């Protein structure tokens, strides 16, 4: 059964509202279609759905904002309940993968420089095509990027706690909100 407790439902409502609000406050994001706290069969307890903009090239700023939106759920849980849950695991996986691809594949870190190593290069049987020191630098840059994403997301949600609360409470009442209802 997909029944979840009222307490969990509240956490999910704030989590999904965090995604939606961060997406609303940032410039480089896909438009929101709807948010819901109705559990899906794929184990998701809720989700935010966006209208994907059909673009193939994404700037560093667009990718950064996208990571902030993904981080919005975890940060909303943290600032609201002063604790975190396992609910953000999938978001964190996507954010981590994106950060590694920005640093390692797309040359978007000035400290790592204009290099491109695919995930396949890194996993090849011959070993990594770079030194341990260089691997450590990549890891360090990814951690810095993720820290910047977290800080930015936290600033947005702390500055808009009132909006987060209104959105989450409306979501708890209605279970699903469309883009128009979120804007209202």
Coordinates of C-alpha atoms in Angstrom, one line a residue:
X1 CA 0.0 0.0 0.0
X2 CA 1.1 3.6 -0.7
X3 CA -0.5 5.0 2.4
X4 CA 1.8 7.4 4.3
X5 CA 1.4 9.0 7.6
X6 CA 0.2 12.7 8.0
X7 CA 3.7 13.5 9.4
X8 CA 5.4 12.1 6.3
X9 CA 2.8 13.8 4.0
X10 CA 3.8 17.1 5.6
X11 CA 7.5 16.5 5.0
X12 CA 6.7 15.5 1.3
X13 CA 4.6 18.7 0.9
X14 CA 7.5 20.9 2.1
X15 CA 10.0 18.9 0.0
X16 CA 7.9 19.3 -3.2
X17 CA 7.1 23.0 -2.4
X18 CA 10.9 23.6 -2.0
X19 CA 11.5 22.3 -5.5
X20 CA 8.7 24.5 -6.9
X21 CA 9.6 27.7 -5.0
X22 CA 13.3 27.5 -5.9
X23 CA 12.3 27.0 -9.6
X24 CA 10.0 30.0 -9.4
X25 CA 12.7 32.2 -7.9
X26 CA 15.5 31.4 -10.3
X27 CA 15.8 32.8 -13.8
X28 CA 17.2 29.7 -15.7
X29 CA 14.7 27.0 -15.0
X30 CA 12.0 25.0 -16.9
X31 CA 8.4 26.3 -16.2
X32 CA 6.5 24.4 -13.6
X33 CA 3.5 22.3 -14.7
X34 CA 2.3 21.0 -11.3
X35 CA 3.3 19.6 -7.9
X36 CA 1.7 16.8 -6.1
X37 CA 2.0 14.7 -2.9
X38 CA 0.0 11.8 -4.3
X39 CA 2.4 8.8 -4.2
X40 CA 3.4 7.3 -7.5
X41 CA 3.9 3.6 -8.1
X42 CA 7.7 4.1 -8.6
X43 CA 8.2 4.7 -4.9
X44 CA 8.1 8.6 -5.3
X45 CA 6.0 10.0 -2.5
X46 CA 5.4 13.2 -4.6
X47 CA 6.9 15.1 -7.4
X48 CA 7.2 18.4 -9.2
X49 CA 6.6 18.3 -12.9
X50 CA 8.1 20.8 -15.3
X51 CA 7.5 21.7 -19.0
X52 CA 10.9 20.9 -20.4
X53 CA 12.2 23.7 -22.6
X54 CA 13.5 22.1 -25.8
X55 CA 17.1 23.2 -25.7
X56 CA 20.2 21.1 -26.4
X57 CA 22.8 23.6 -25.1
X58 CA 22.7 24.6 -21.5
X59 CA 24.9 27.3 -19.9
X60 CA 26.8 26.9 -16.7
X61 CA 24.2 29.2 -15.1
X62 CA 21.3 27.1 -16.3
X63 CA 22.9 23.9 -15.0
X64 CA 23.6 25.6 -11.7
X65 CA 20.0 26.8 -11.4
X66 CA 18.7 23.3 -12.3
X67 CA 20.8 21.8 -9.5
X68 CA 19.4 24.4 -7.1
X69 CA 15.8 23.3 -8.0
X70 CA 16.8 19.7 -7.4
X71 CA 18.3 20.7 -4.1
X72 CA 15.2 22.6 -3.1
X73 CA 13.5 19.6 -1.6
X74 CA 16.3 18.6 0.7
X75 CA 16.9 22.2 1.8
X76 CA 13.2 22.8 2.4
X77 CA 13.1 19.8 4.8
X78 CA 16.1 21.1 6.6
X79 CA 15.0 24.7 7.1
X80 CA 11.5 23.7 8.0
X81 CA 11.9 20.7 10.3
X82 CA 15.6 21.1 11.2
X83 CA 16.2 17.5 10.1
X84 CA 16.7 15.7 6.9
X85 CA 15.2 12.5 5.5
X86 CA 16.1 9.9 2.9
X87 CA 13.5 11.5 0.6
X88 CA 16.1 13.5 -1.4
X89 CA 18.3 10.5 -2.3
X90 CA 17.2 10.5 -6.0
X91 CA 17.6 14.3 -6.2
X92 CA 21.1 14.1 -4.7
X93 CA 22.1 11.4 -7.1
X94 CA 21.1 13.5 -10.1
X95 CA 22.8 16.6 -8.7
X96 CA 26.0 14.7 -8.0
X97 CA 26.0 13.3 -11.6
X98 CA 25.3 16.7 -13.1
X99 CA 28.1 18.3 -11.0
X100 CA 30.6 15.7 -12.0
X101 CA 29.7 16.1 -15.7
X102 CA 30.0 19.9 -15.4
X103 CA 33.5 19.7 -13.9
X104 CA 34.9 16.6 -15.6
X105 CA 33.2 16.6 -19.0
X106 CA 32.1 20.2 -19.9
X107 CA 35.1 22.2 -18.7
X108 CA 33.0 24.3 -16.4
X109 CA 35.5 24.6 -13.5
X110 CA 38.3 27.1 -13.8
X111 CA 40.4 25.1 -11.4
X112 CA 40.1 21.9 -13.3
X113 CA 40.3 23.6 -16.7
X114 CA 39.2 22.9 -20.2
X115 CA 39.3 19.1 -20.1
X116 CA 36.7 16.5 -20.9
X117 CA 36.7 13.0 -19.5
X118 CA 33.5 11.0 -19.9
X119 CA 32.1 8.7 -17.2
X120 CA 33.2 5.8 -19.5
X121 CA 36.8 7.1 -19.6
X122 CA 36.8 7.1 -15.8
X123 CA 35.4 3.6 -15.5
X124 CA 37.6 2.0 -18.2
X125 CA 39.7 -1.1 -17.4
X126 CA 42.9 0.8 -18.1
X127 CA 42.2 3.0 -15.1
X128 CA 41.5 6.7 -15.0
X129 CA 43.2 8.8 -17.7
X130 CA 44.5 11.2 -15.1
X131 CA 46.5 11.2 -11.9
X132 CA 45.2 10.7 -8.3
X133 CA 45.9 14.3 -7.6
X134 CA 43.8 15.4 -10.6
X135 CA 41.0 13.0 -9.5
X136 CA 41.2 14.6 -6.0
X137 CA 40.9 18.1 -7.6
X138 CA 37.8 17.0 -9.6
X139 CA 36.3 15.7 -6.3
X140 CA 37.1 18.9 -4.5
X141 CA 35.6 21.1 -7.3
X142 CA 32.4 19.0 -7.3
X143 CA 32.1 19.3 -3.5
X144 CA 32.6 23.1 -3.8
X145 CA 30.0 23.3 -6.5
X146 CA 27.5 21.3 -4.5
X147 CA 28.2 23.5 -1.5
X148 CA 27.5 26.6 -3.6
X149 CA 24.3 25.0 -4.8
X150 CA 23.2 24.3 -1.3
X151 CA 24.1 27.8 0.0
X152 CA 22.2 29.5 -2.9
X153 CA 19.2 27.3 -2.4
X154 CA 19.2 27.8 1.4
X155 CA 19.4 31.6 0.9
X156 CA 16.4 31.5 -1.5
X157 CA 14.3 29.4 0.9
X158 CA 15.2 31.3 4.0
X159 CA 14.3 34.6 2.3
X160 CA 11.0 33.1 1.2
X161 CA 9.9 31.0 4.3
X162 CA 6.4 32.6 4.2
X163 CA 5.9 31.6 0.6
X164 CA 7.2 28.1 1.3
X165 CA 4.8 27.7 4.2
X166 CA 1.8 28.9 2.2
X167 CA 2.7 26.7 -0.8
X168 CA 3.2 23.6 1.4
X169 CA 0.0 24.1 3.4
X170 CA -2.0 24.6 0.2
X171 CA -0.4 21.5 -1.2
X172 CA -1.3 19.5 1.9
X173 CA -5.0 20.6 1.5
X174 CA -5.3 20.0 -2.3
X175 CA -2.7 17.3 -2.8
X176 CA -2.0 18.6 -6.3
X177 CA -1.4 22.2 -7.4
X178 CA -1.2 23.4 -11.0
X179 CA 1.2 26.1 -12.1
X180 CA -1.6 28.7 -11.9
X181 CA -2.4 27.7 -8.3
X182 CA 1.3 27.9 -7.4
X183 CA 1.5 31.4 -8.8
X184 CA -1.6 32.5 -6.9

